[in-house]
Amino acid sequence: MKPVFTYSFIFLAYLLMAGCSNTKSPEHSVPKVIVGAERSEIYLPMLAGKKVGLVVNQSSMVDSVHLINFLVSNGVDVKGIYAPEHGYKGNVERGKDVDGTTDPETGIPVYSLYGKNRKPTPEILEGIDVMIFDMQDVGVRFFTYINTMTRVMEASAENGIKVMVLDRPNPIGYYVDGPMLKPGFESGVGLYPIPVVHGLTVGEYAMMVNGERWLKDSIQCDLEVIKVENYTHETKYQLPVFPSPNLAEMKSIYLYPSICLFEGADVNEGRGTYKPFQQFGAPYYTPQDFSYVPKSIPVLALHPKFEGETCYGYDLSGMSLKELQDIKQLEIKYVIDFYNKCDDKENFFTPFFDKLAGSDQLRKQIMEGLSEEQIRASWQEELEEFKLMRKNYLLYDETSMVRQTQ
């Protein structure tokens, strides 16, 4: 249900009465964002008598209760927990398998969707009527949770299982930018032709994948999206629970789309520090105004790039949230800067860079010496086409609540 704002005159009267006071009346504050998982009055009746599978992690909360416990306490027959990267509690080192375990509180079996079977097999889906996806995403193509979701959609469609997405806000859903993923560059960090920053919630993205028939053999799943209430794409949503160990601050999330590109280059992206994606550097970088030494940190980073070496580069952790929110584009200036400073340019990029970028175009443009403006201009036509398609699947307004109340 879309929020309705009918109190324009009341709001103006409130401003007049408030005068110089800084005290805000709760009845005129911005309505609380209510995520899909908290709208149980809608989805619990749909789950009555159903055998349910859950694709969840530590962000899958219903107020202060995890979705697993919430559903079990409400009599839902949960048959399996399907864990993404970092596990269903978010405490697993990147790439580690959690298959074959059980949830200690409920005894429900846990199946890994980040090990050898990234797509659920018919065997681990046997007997399931509804697969629920409820995880906080960050709105970036190479953040792997949306790939987990679409593989679940595909497997569910093939096995006659309904998919229910309990939607959550996109913390950077207020802009769309970056190069598109091109055919032939599909990978574990990008499956479908979308830009790096796609501007969709997981529910909207699921609808796009289904509607555009991107699943294998153009199959479509039986999809239900439980919408977020009181959210628009300009809402600056602050995550109550962070989605992964290295994205444990809003500052890291805002910088993640741009700085994560260094995972495919000869630059440390802040892994091995307590400010991942907020600081980044390499031993060869000049000037040497800022430095740090990456080290192994359990769960966060084991044996990070340039472990034990002094790295020089940037520290963006001092930027305010407002400053970071005002950055509404993929910043490629940092990659260009480090490439220009690197002596061993032939080995600066790794094959993983093309997977993150979605094609080999960005790498080649940087190597050819194109300017940031020239590179950004090369994205625009395809971006505009994507934005037109994106409008077909939007569940939430793109105008801000502030403007709606005026």
Short mmCIF file of N, CA and C in Angstrom, two decimals, residues 225-374:
data_model
loop_
_atom_site.label_atom_id
_atom_site.label_comp_id
_atom_site.label_asym_id
_atom_site.label_seq_id
_atom_site.Cartn_x
_atom_site.Cartn_y
_atom_site.Cartn_z
N VAL A 225 5.34 -10.43 -3.67
CA VAL A 225 6.19 -9.46 -3.00
C VAL A 225 5.37 -8.75 -1.92
N ILE A 226 5.84 -8.84 -0.68
CA ILE A 226 5.22 -8.12 0.43
C ILE A 226 5.93 -6.78 0.54
N LYS A 227 5.23 -5.71 0.20
CA LYS A 227 5.85 -4.40 0.05
C LYS A 227 6.25 -3.77 1.39
N VAL A 228 7.19 -2.82 1.27
CA VAL A 228 7.56 -1.96 2.38
C VAL A 228 6.55 -0.83 2.46
N GLU A 229 6.20 -0.42 3.67
CA GLU A 229 5.27 0.68 3.85
C GLU A 229 6.04 1.95 4.26
N ASN A 230 5.58 3.08 3.79
CA ASN A 230 6.16 4.40 4.12
C ASN A 230 7.58 4.55 3.57
N TYR A 231 7.81 4.05 2.38
CA TYR A 231 9.13 4.14 1.75
C TYR A 231 8.98 4.69 0.34
N THR A 232 9.91 5.56 -0.06
CA THR A 232 10.05 5.96 -1.45
C THR A 232 11.52 5.78 -1.82
N HIS A 233 11.83 5.91 -3.09
CA HIS A 233 13.21 5.71 -3.53
C HIS A 233 14.13 6.84 -3.11
N GLU A 234 13.60 7.88 -2.57
CA GLU A 234 14.46 8.94 -2.05
C GLU A 234 14.62 8.87 -0.53
N THR A 235 14.02 7.88 0.08
CA THR A 235 14.17 7.69 1.52
C THR A 235 15.61 7.31 1.84
N LYS A 236 16.24 8.06 2.72
CA LYS A 236 17.61 7.75 3.14
C LYS A 236 17.53 6.78 4.32
N TYR A 237 17.30 5.54 4.01
CA TYR A 237 17.05 4.51 5.02
C TYR A 237 18.34 4.09 5.71
N GLN A 238 18.34 4.16 7.03
CA GLN A 238 19.50 3.75 7.82
C GLN A 238 19.27 2.32 8.29
N LEU A 239 20.13 1.41 7.90
CA LEU A 239 19.91 0.00 8.18
C LEU A 239 19.98 -0.29 9.68
N PRO A 240 18.95 -0.95 10.23
CA PRO A 240 18.98 -1.33 11.64
C PRO A 240 19.92 -2.50 11.92
N VAL A 241 20.07 -3.38 10.92
CA VAL A 241 20.99 -4.52 11.01
C VAL A 241 21.78 -4.54 9.71
N PHE A 242 23.09 -4.64 9.82
CA PHE A 242 23.93 -4.54 8.62
C PHE A 242 24.04 -5.89 7.91
N PRO A 243 24.18 -5.87 6.59
CA PRO A 243 24.00 -7.07 5.78
C PRO A 243 25.19 -8.02 5.71
N SER A 244 26.41 -7.55 6.02
CA SER A 244 27.57 -8.43 5.97
C SER A 244 28.67 -7.87 6.86
N PRO A 245 29.63 -8.70 7.26
CA PRO A 245 30.67 -8.26 8.20
C PRO A 245 31.44 -7.03 7.75
N ASN A 246 31.71 -6.90 6.45
CA ASN A 246 32.49 -5.77 5.97
C ASN A 246 31.64 -4.56 5.58
N LEU A 247 30.35 -4.68 5.74
CA LEU A 247 29.45 -3.54 5.52
C LEU A 247 28.69 -3.29 6.82
N ALA A 248 29.42 -2.92 7.83
CA ALA A 248 28.85 -2.75 9.18
C ALA A 248 28.66 -1.28 9.55
N GLU A 249 28.77 -0.40 8.58
CA GLU A 249 28.51 1.03 8.78
C GLU A 249 27.86 1.58 7.53
N MET A 250 27.01 2.58 7.69
CA MET A 250 26.39 3.20 6.52
C MET A 250 27.44 3.83 5.61
N LYS A 251 28.52 4.34 6.18
CA LYS A 251 29.56 4.95 5.34
C LYS A 251 30.15 3.92 4.38
N SER A 252 30.38 2.70 4.87
CA SER A 252 30.90 1.64 4.00
C SER A 252 29.91 1.30 2.89
N ILE A 253 28.62 1.30 3.23
CA ILE A 253 27.59 0.98 2.24
C ILE A 253 27.53 2.03 1.14
N TYR A 254 27.58 3.30 1.51
CA TYR A 254 27.53 4.36 0.51
C TYR A 254 28.74 4.33 -0.43
N LEU A 255 29.90 3.92 0.10
CA LEU A 255 31.12 3.89 -0.71
C LEU A 255 31.33 2.57 -1.44
N TYR A 256 30.63 1.55 -1.01
CA TYR A 256 30.85 0.19 -1.51
C TYR A 256 30.79 0.08 -3.04
N PRO A 257 29.80 0.65 -3.74
CA PRO A 257 29.75 0.47 -5.20
C PRO A 257 31.03 0.87 -5.91
N SER A 258 31.65 1.95 -5.45
CA SER A 258 32.85 2.48 -6.11
C SER A 258 34.12 1.77 -5.65
N ILE A 259 34.26 1.58 -4.35
CA ILE A 259 35.52 1.06 -3.80
C ILE A 259 35.64 -0.45 -4.01
N CYS A 260 34.53 -1.14 -4.13
CA CYS A 260 34.60 -2.60 -4.34
C CYS A 260 35.24 -2.95 -5.67
N LEU A 261 35.30 -2.02 -6.60
CA LEU A 261 35.98 -2.29 -7.87
C LEU A 261 37.45 -2.65 -7.64
N PHE A 262 38.04 -2.19 -6.53
CA PHE A 262 39.43 -2.50 -6.23
C PHE A 262 39.65 -3.98 -5.91
N GLU A 263 38.58 -4.71 -5.68
CA GLU A 263 38.75 -6.15 -5.46
C GLU A 263 39.26 -6.84 -6.72
N GLY A 264 39.15 -6.16 -7.84
CA GLY A 264 39.70 -6.68 -9.09
C GLY A 264 40.92 -5.92 -9.56
N ALA A 265 41.64 -5.32 -8.61
CA ALA A 265 42.82 -4.53 -8.98
C ALA A 265 43.90 -4.68 -7.91
N ASP A 266 45.08 -4.16 -8.21
CA ASP A 266 46.22 -4.28 -7.30
C ASP A 266 46.16 -3.18 -6.24
N VAL A 267 45.05 -3.16 -5.51
CA VAL A 267 44.80 -2.16 -4.47
C VAL A 267 44.05 -2.85 -3.33
N ASN A 268 44.42 -2.56 -2.10
CA ASN A 268 43.66 -3.06 -0.96
C ASN A 268 42.45 -2.16 -0.75
N GLU A 269 41.27 -2.77 -0.68
CA GLU A 269 40.02 -2.02 -0.60
C GLU A 269 39.56 -1.77 0.84
N GLY A 270 40.49 -1.89 1.78
CA GLY A 270 40.16 -1.67 3.18
C GLY A 270 39.88 -2.94 3.94
N ARG A 271 39.86 -4.07 3.23
CA ARG A 271 39.73 -5.35 3.95
C ARG A 271 41.01 -5.55 4.79
N GLY A 272 40.80 -6.12 5.97
CA GLY A 272 41.92 -6.25 6.89
C GLY A 272 42.07 -5.03 7.77
N THR A 273 41.04 -4.16 7.75
CA THR A 273 40.96 -3.02 8.65
C THR A 273 39.54 -2.99 9.22
N TYR A 274 39.31 -2.08 10.16
CA TYR A 274 37.97 -1.93 10.70
C TYR A 274 37.20 -0.82 10.00
N LYS A 275 37.71 -0.36 8.86
CA LYS A 275 37.03 0.62 8.03
C LYS A 275 37.01 0.14 6.57
N PRO A 276 36.54 -1.08 6.30
CA PRO A 276 36.54 -1.56 4.92
C PRO A 276 35.69 -0.68 4.01
N PHE A 277 36.22 -0.44 2.82
CA PHE A 277 35.60 0.38 1.78
C PHE A 277 35.58 1.87 2.12
N GLN A 278 36.03 2.23 3.31
CA GLN A 278 36.16 3.64 3.66
C GLN A 278 37.59 4.12 3.50
N GLN A 279 38.53 3.19 3.52
CA GLN A 279 39.92 3.51 3.26
C GLN A 279 40.48 2.47 2.29
N PHE A 280 41.43 2.89 1.48
CA PHE A 280 41.97 1.98 0.47
C PHE A 280 43.34 2.49 0.06
N GLY A 281 44.20 1.56 -0.34
CA GLY A 281 45.55 1.98 -0.68
C GLY A 281 46.40 0.84 -1.20
N ALA A 282 47.66 1.16 -1.49
CA ALA A 282 48.63 0.20 -2.00
C ALA A 282 50.03 0.70 -1.64
N PRO A 283 51.00 -0.20 -1.53
CA PRO A 283 52.36 0.21 -1.15
C PRO A 283 53.00 1.21 -2.10
N TYR A 284 52.61 1.17 -3.38
CA TYR A 284 53.27 2.00 -4.38
C TYR A 284 52.67 3.40 -4.50
N TYR A 285 51.54 3.66 -3.83
CA TYR A 285 50.80 4.90 -4.09
C TYR A 285 51.52 6.12 -3.52
N THR A 286 51.49 7.20 -4.25
CA THR A 286 51.96 8.50 -3.77
C THR A 286 50.89 9.55 -4.08
N PRO A 287 50.78 10.60 -3.29
CA PRO A 287 51.58 10.94 -2.11
C PRO A 287 51.28 10.02 -0.92
N GLN A 288 52.18 9.99 0.04
CA GLN A 288 52.06 9.08 1.16
C GLN A 288 51.51 9.80 2.40
N ASP A 289 50.42 10.55 2.20
CA ASP A 289 49.84 11.35 3.28
C ASP A 289 49.07 10.49 4.29
N PHE A 290 48.49 9.39 3.81
CA PHE A 290 47.70 8.52 4.69
C PHE A 290 48.19 7.08 4.50
N SER A 291 48.30 6.35 5.60
CA SER A 291 48.78 4.97 5.49
C SER A 291 48.08 4.08 6.52
N TYR A 292 48.08 2.80 6.23
CA TYR A 292 47.55 1.78 7.16
C TYR A 292 48.18 0.45 6.78
N VAL A 293 48.05 -0.53 7.67
CA VAL A 293 48.62 -1.85 7.43
C VAL A 293 47.50 -2.90 7.54
N PRO A 294 47.07 -3.52 6.44
CA PRO A 294 46.05 -4.56 6.50
C PRO A 294 46.54 -5.77 7.30
N LYS A 295 45.64 -6.37 8.05
CA LYS A 295 45.98 -7.56 8.82
C LYS A 295 44.81 -8.53 8.80
N SER A 296 45.08 -9.79 9.13
CA SER A 296 44.01 -10.78 9.19
C SER A 296 43.10 -10.49 10.38
N ILE A 297 41.80 -10.45 10.11
CA ILE A 297 40.80 -10.25 11.15
C ILE A 297 39.74 -11.33 10.96
N PRO A 298 39.55 -12.20 11.96
CA PRO A 298 38.54 -13.27 11.82
C PRO A 298 37.19 -12.72 11.40
N VAL A 299 36.53 -13.44 10.49
CA VAL A 299 35.23 -13.12 9.90
C VAL A 299 35.33 -11.95 8.91
N LEU A 300 36.01 -10.86 9.30
CA LEU A 300 36.12 -9.71 8.40
C LEU A 300 37.01 -10.00 7.20
N ALA A 301 38.23 -10.48 7.45
CA ALA A 301 39.16 -10.72 6.35
C ALA A 301 40.32 -11.59 6.82
N LEU A 302 40.47 -12.72 6.19
CA LEU A 302 41.63 -13.57 6.44
C LEU A 302 42.61 -13.38 5.28
N HIS A 303 43.83 -13.02 5.62
CA HIS A 303 44.90 -12.81 4.64
C HIS A 303 44.48 -11.83 3.54
N PRO A 304 44.19 -10.59 3.92
CA PRO A 304 43.79 -9.59 2.93
C PRO A 304 44.94 -9.21 2.02
N LYS A 305 44.62 -8.56 0.95
CA LYS A 305 45.61 -8.08 0.00
C LYS A 305 46.61 -7.16 0.71
N PHE A 306 47.91 -7.36 0.43
CA PHE A 306 49.00 -6.58 1.04
C PHE A 306 49.04 -6.73 2.56
N GLU A 307 48.69 -7.93 3.03
CA GLU A 307 48.71 -8.18 4.48
C GLU A 307 50.10 -7.88 5.05
N GLY A 308 50.15 -7.09 6.11
CA GLY A 308 51.40 -6.76 6.78
C GLY A 308 52.24 -5.69 6.11
N GLU A 309 51.79 -5.20 4.96
CA GLU A 309 52.53 -4.15 4.25
C GLU A 309 51.87 -2.79 4.47
N THR A 310 52.68 -1.76 4.47
CA THR A 310 52.13 -0.41 4.62
C THR A 310 51.51 0.04 3.30
N CYS A 311 50.24 0.38 3.36
CA CYS A 311 49.52 0.85 2.18
C CYS A 311 49.27 2.35 2.30
N TYR A 312 49.44 3.06 1.20
CA TYR A 312 49.20 4.49 1.15
C TYR A 312 48.01 4.75 0.23
N GLY A 313 47.23 5.75 0.58
CA GLY A 313 46.07 6.03 -0.27
C GLY A 313 45.11 7.01 0.34
N TYR A 314 43.84 6.61 0.39
CA TYR A 314 42.75 7.50 0.80
C TYR A 314 42.11 7.02 2.09
N ASP A 315 41.66 7.97 2.90
CA ASP A 315 40.81 7.69 4.06
C ASP A 315 39.58 8.58 3.94
N LEU A 316 38.44 7.97 3.60
CA LEU A 316 37.19 8.71 3.42
C LEU A 316 36.27 8.59 4.62
N SER A 317 36.77 7.99 5.69
CA SER A 317 35.93 7.74 6.86
C SER A 317 35.49 9.01 7.56
N GLY A 318 36.19 10.12 7.29
CA GLY A 318 35.82 11.39 7.92
C GLY A 318 34.68 12.11 7.23
N MET A 319 34.25 11.61 6.08
CA MET A 319 33.12 12.24 5.39
C MET A 319 31.83 12.02 6.18
N SER A 320 30.95 13.00 6.16
CA SER A 320 29.68 12.86 6.86
C SER A 320 28.71 12.02 6.03
N LEU A 321 27.66 11.52 6.67
CA LEU A 321 26.66 10.75 5.95
C LEU A 321 26.00 11.62 4.88
N LYS A 322 25.77 12.87 5.19
CA LYS A 322 25.16 13.78 4.21
C LYS A 322 26.06 13.93 2.99
N GLU A 323 27.35 14.07 3.20
CA GLU A 323 28.28 14.20 2.08
C GLU A 323 28.26 12.94 1.22
N LEU A 324 28.19 11.80 1.85
CA LEU A 324 28.19 10.54 1.12
C LEU A 324 26.87 10.33 0.38
N GLN A 325 25.77 10.74 0.99
CA GLN A 325 24.46 10.63 0.33
C GLN A 325 24.37 11.53 -0.89
N ASP A 326 25.12 12.60 -0.88
CA ASP A 326 25.10 13.53 -2.01
C ASP A 326 25.88 13.01 -3.22
N ILE A 327 26.66 11.94 -3.02
CA ILE A 327 27.37 11.32 -4.14
C ILE A 327 26.40 10.38 -4.84
N LYS A 328 25.90 10.77 -5.98
CA LYS A 328 24.87 9.99 -6.67
C LYS A 328 25.40 9.46 -7.99
N GLN A 329 26.62 8.95 -7.94
CA GLN A 329 27.20 8.33 -9.13
C GLN A 329 28.27 7.34 -8.70
N LEU A 330 28.59 6.42 -9.61
CA LEU A 330 29.69 5.50 -9.38
C LEU A 330 30.99 6.27 -9.59
N GLU A 331 31.82 6.34 -8.55
CA GLU A 331 33.07 7.08 -8.63
C GLU A 331 34.18 6.20 -9.20
N ILE A 332 34.64 6.51 -10.40
CA ILE A 332 35.73 5.73 -11.00
C ILE A 332 37.06 6.48 -10.95
N LYS A 333 37.01 7.69 -10.38
CA LYS A 333 38.24 8.50 -10.33
C LYS A 333 39.32 7.83 -9.48
N TYR A 334 38.93 7.06 -8.49
CA TYR A 334 39.92 6.43 -7.63
C TYR A 334 40.66 5.31 -8.38
N VAL A 335 39.93 4.51 -9.14
CA VAL A 335 40.57 3.46 -9.93
C VAL A 335 41.53 4.07 -10.95
N ILE A 336 41.09 5.13 -11.61
CA ILE A 336 41.95 5.80 -12.59
C ILE A 336 43.21 6.33 -11.92
N ASP A 337 43.07 6.91 -10.75
CA ASP A 337 44.20 7.48 -10.01
C ASP A 337 45.23 6.40 -9.67
N PHE A 338 44.77 5.29 -9.11
CA PHE A 338 45.71 4.24 -8.72
C PHE A 338 46.35 3.58 -9.94
N TYR A 339 45.59 3.42 -11.01
CA TYR A 339 46.16 2.85 -12.22
C TYR A 339 47.29 3.74 -12.74
N ASN A 340 47.07 5.04 -12.73
CA ASN A 340 48.09 5.97 -13.21
C ASN A 340 49.33 5.98 -12.32
N LYS A 341 49.17 5.69 -11.02
CA LYS A 341 50.30 5.70 -10.09
C LYS A 341 51.05 4.37 -10.07
N CYS A 342 50.43 3.33 -10.58
CA CYS A 342 51.03 1.99 -10.51
C CYS A 342 52.10 1.83 -11.60
N ASP A 343 53.29 1.36 -11.22
CA ASP A 343 54.37 1.13 -12.18
C ASP A 343 54.11 -0.11 -13.03
N ASP A 344 53.53 -1.15 -12.40
CA ASP A 344 53.29 -2.41 -13.10
C ASP A 344 51.87 -2.41 -13.67
N LYS A 345 51.62 -1.58 -14.65
CA LYS A 345 50.27 -1.43 -15.19
C LYS A 345 49.76 -2.71 -15.85
N GLU A 346 50.66 -3.52 -16.34
CA GLU A 346 50.25 -4.76 -17.01
C GLU A 346 49.55 -5.71 -16.05
N ASN A 347 49.92 -5.63 -14.78
CA ASN A 347 49.34 -6.53 -13.78
C ASN A 347 48.43 -5.81 -12.78
N PHE A 348 48.04 -4.58 -13.10
CA PHE A 348 47.20 -3.83 -12.18
C PHE A 348 45.81 -4.46 -12.06
N PHE A 349 45.20 -4.80 -13.20
CA PHE A 349 43.88 -5.40 -13.19
C PHE A 349 43.97 -6.92 -13.13
N THR A 350 43.03 -7.54 -12.42
CA THR A 350 42.89 -8.99 -12.44
C THR A 350 41.66 -9.34 -13.26
N PRO A 351 41.49 -10.61 -13.65
CA PRO A 351 40.28 -10.99 -14.40
C PRO A 351 38.98 -10.69 -13.65
N PHE A 352 39.06 -10.60 -12.33
CA PHE A 352 37.87 -10.34 -11.53
C PHE A 352 37.32 -8.93 -11.78
N PHE A 353 38.18 -8.02 -12.20
CA PHE A 353 37.71 -6.65 -12.44
C PHE A 353 36.63 -6.62 -13.51
N ASP A 354 36.81 -7.36 -14.58
CA ASP A 354 35.81 -7.37 -15.65
C ASP A 354 34.48 -7.95 -15.15
N LYS A 355 34.54 -8.91 -14.23
CA LYS A 355 33.30 -9.47 -13.68
C LYS A 355 32.57 -8.42 -12.85
N LEU A 356 33.33 -7.66 -12.05
CA LEU A 356 32.72 -6.61 -11.25
C LEU A 356 32.15 -5.51 -12.14
N ALA A 357 32.89 -5.11 -13.14
CA ALA A 357 32.45 -4.03 -14.04
C ALA A 357 31.33 -4.49 -14.97
N GLY A 358 31.25 -5.79 -15.23
CA GLY A 358 30.21 -6.32 -16.10
C GLY A 358 30.64 -6.52 -17.54
N SER A 359 31.85 -6.09 -17.87
CA SER A 359 32.42 -6.31 -19.20
C SER A 359 33.88 -5.90 -19.15
N ASP A 360 34.57 -6.02 -20.29
CA ASP A 360 35.96 -5.58 -20.34
C ASP A 360 36.09 -4.11 -20.77
N GLN A 361 34.97 -3.46 -21.00
CA GLN A 361 34.99 -2.10 -21.55
C GLN A 361 35.63 -1.10 -20.60
N LEU A 362 35.25 -1.11 -19.33
CA LEU A 362 35.78 -0.14 -18.37
C LEU A 362 37.29 -0.31 -18.21
N ARG A 363 37.74 -1.53 -18.10
CA ARG A 363 39.18 -1.77 -17.98
C ARG A 363 39.93 -1.23 -19.19
N LYS A 364 39.44 -1.51 -20.37
CA LYS A 364 40.10 -1.06 -21.59
C LYS A 364 40.08 0.46 -21.70
N GLN A 365 38.99 1.08 -21.28
CA GLN A 365 38.90 2.54 -21.34
C GLN A 365 39.93 3.19 -20.42
N ILE A 366 40.10 2.62 -19.23
CA ILE A 366 41.09 3.16 -18.28
C ILE A 366 42.50 2.97 -18.84
N MET A 367 42.77 1.79 -19.39
CA MET A 367 44.09 1.50 -19.94
C MET A 367 44.40 2.39 -21.15
N GLU A 368 43.37 2.77 -21.88
CA GLU A 368 43.56 3.64 -23.04
C GLU A 368 43.72 5.11 -22.66
N GLY A 369 43.51 5.41 -21.39
CA GLY A 369 43.70 6.78 -20.93
C GLY A 369 42.50 7.69 -21.09
N LEU A 370 41.31 7.12 -21.29
CA LEU A 370 40.12 7.95 -21.40
C LEU A 370 39.86 8.67 -20.08
N SER A 371 39.30 9.84 -20.17
CA SER A 371 38.99 10.61 -18.97
C SER A 371 37.75 10.05 -18.28
N GLU A 372 37.56 10.45 -17.04
CA GLU A 372 36.37 10.04 -16.31
C GLU A 372 35.11 10.48 -17.05
N GLU A 373 35.11 11.68 -17.58
CA GLU A 373 33.94 12.21 -18.29
C GLU A 373 33.65 11.39 -19.55
N GLN A 374 34.68 11.01 -20.28
CA GLN A 374 34.49 10.22 -21.49
C GLN A 374 33.93 8.84 -21.15
#
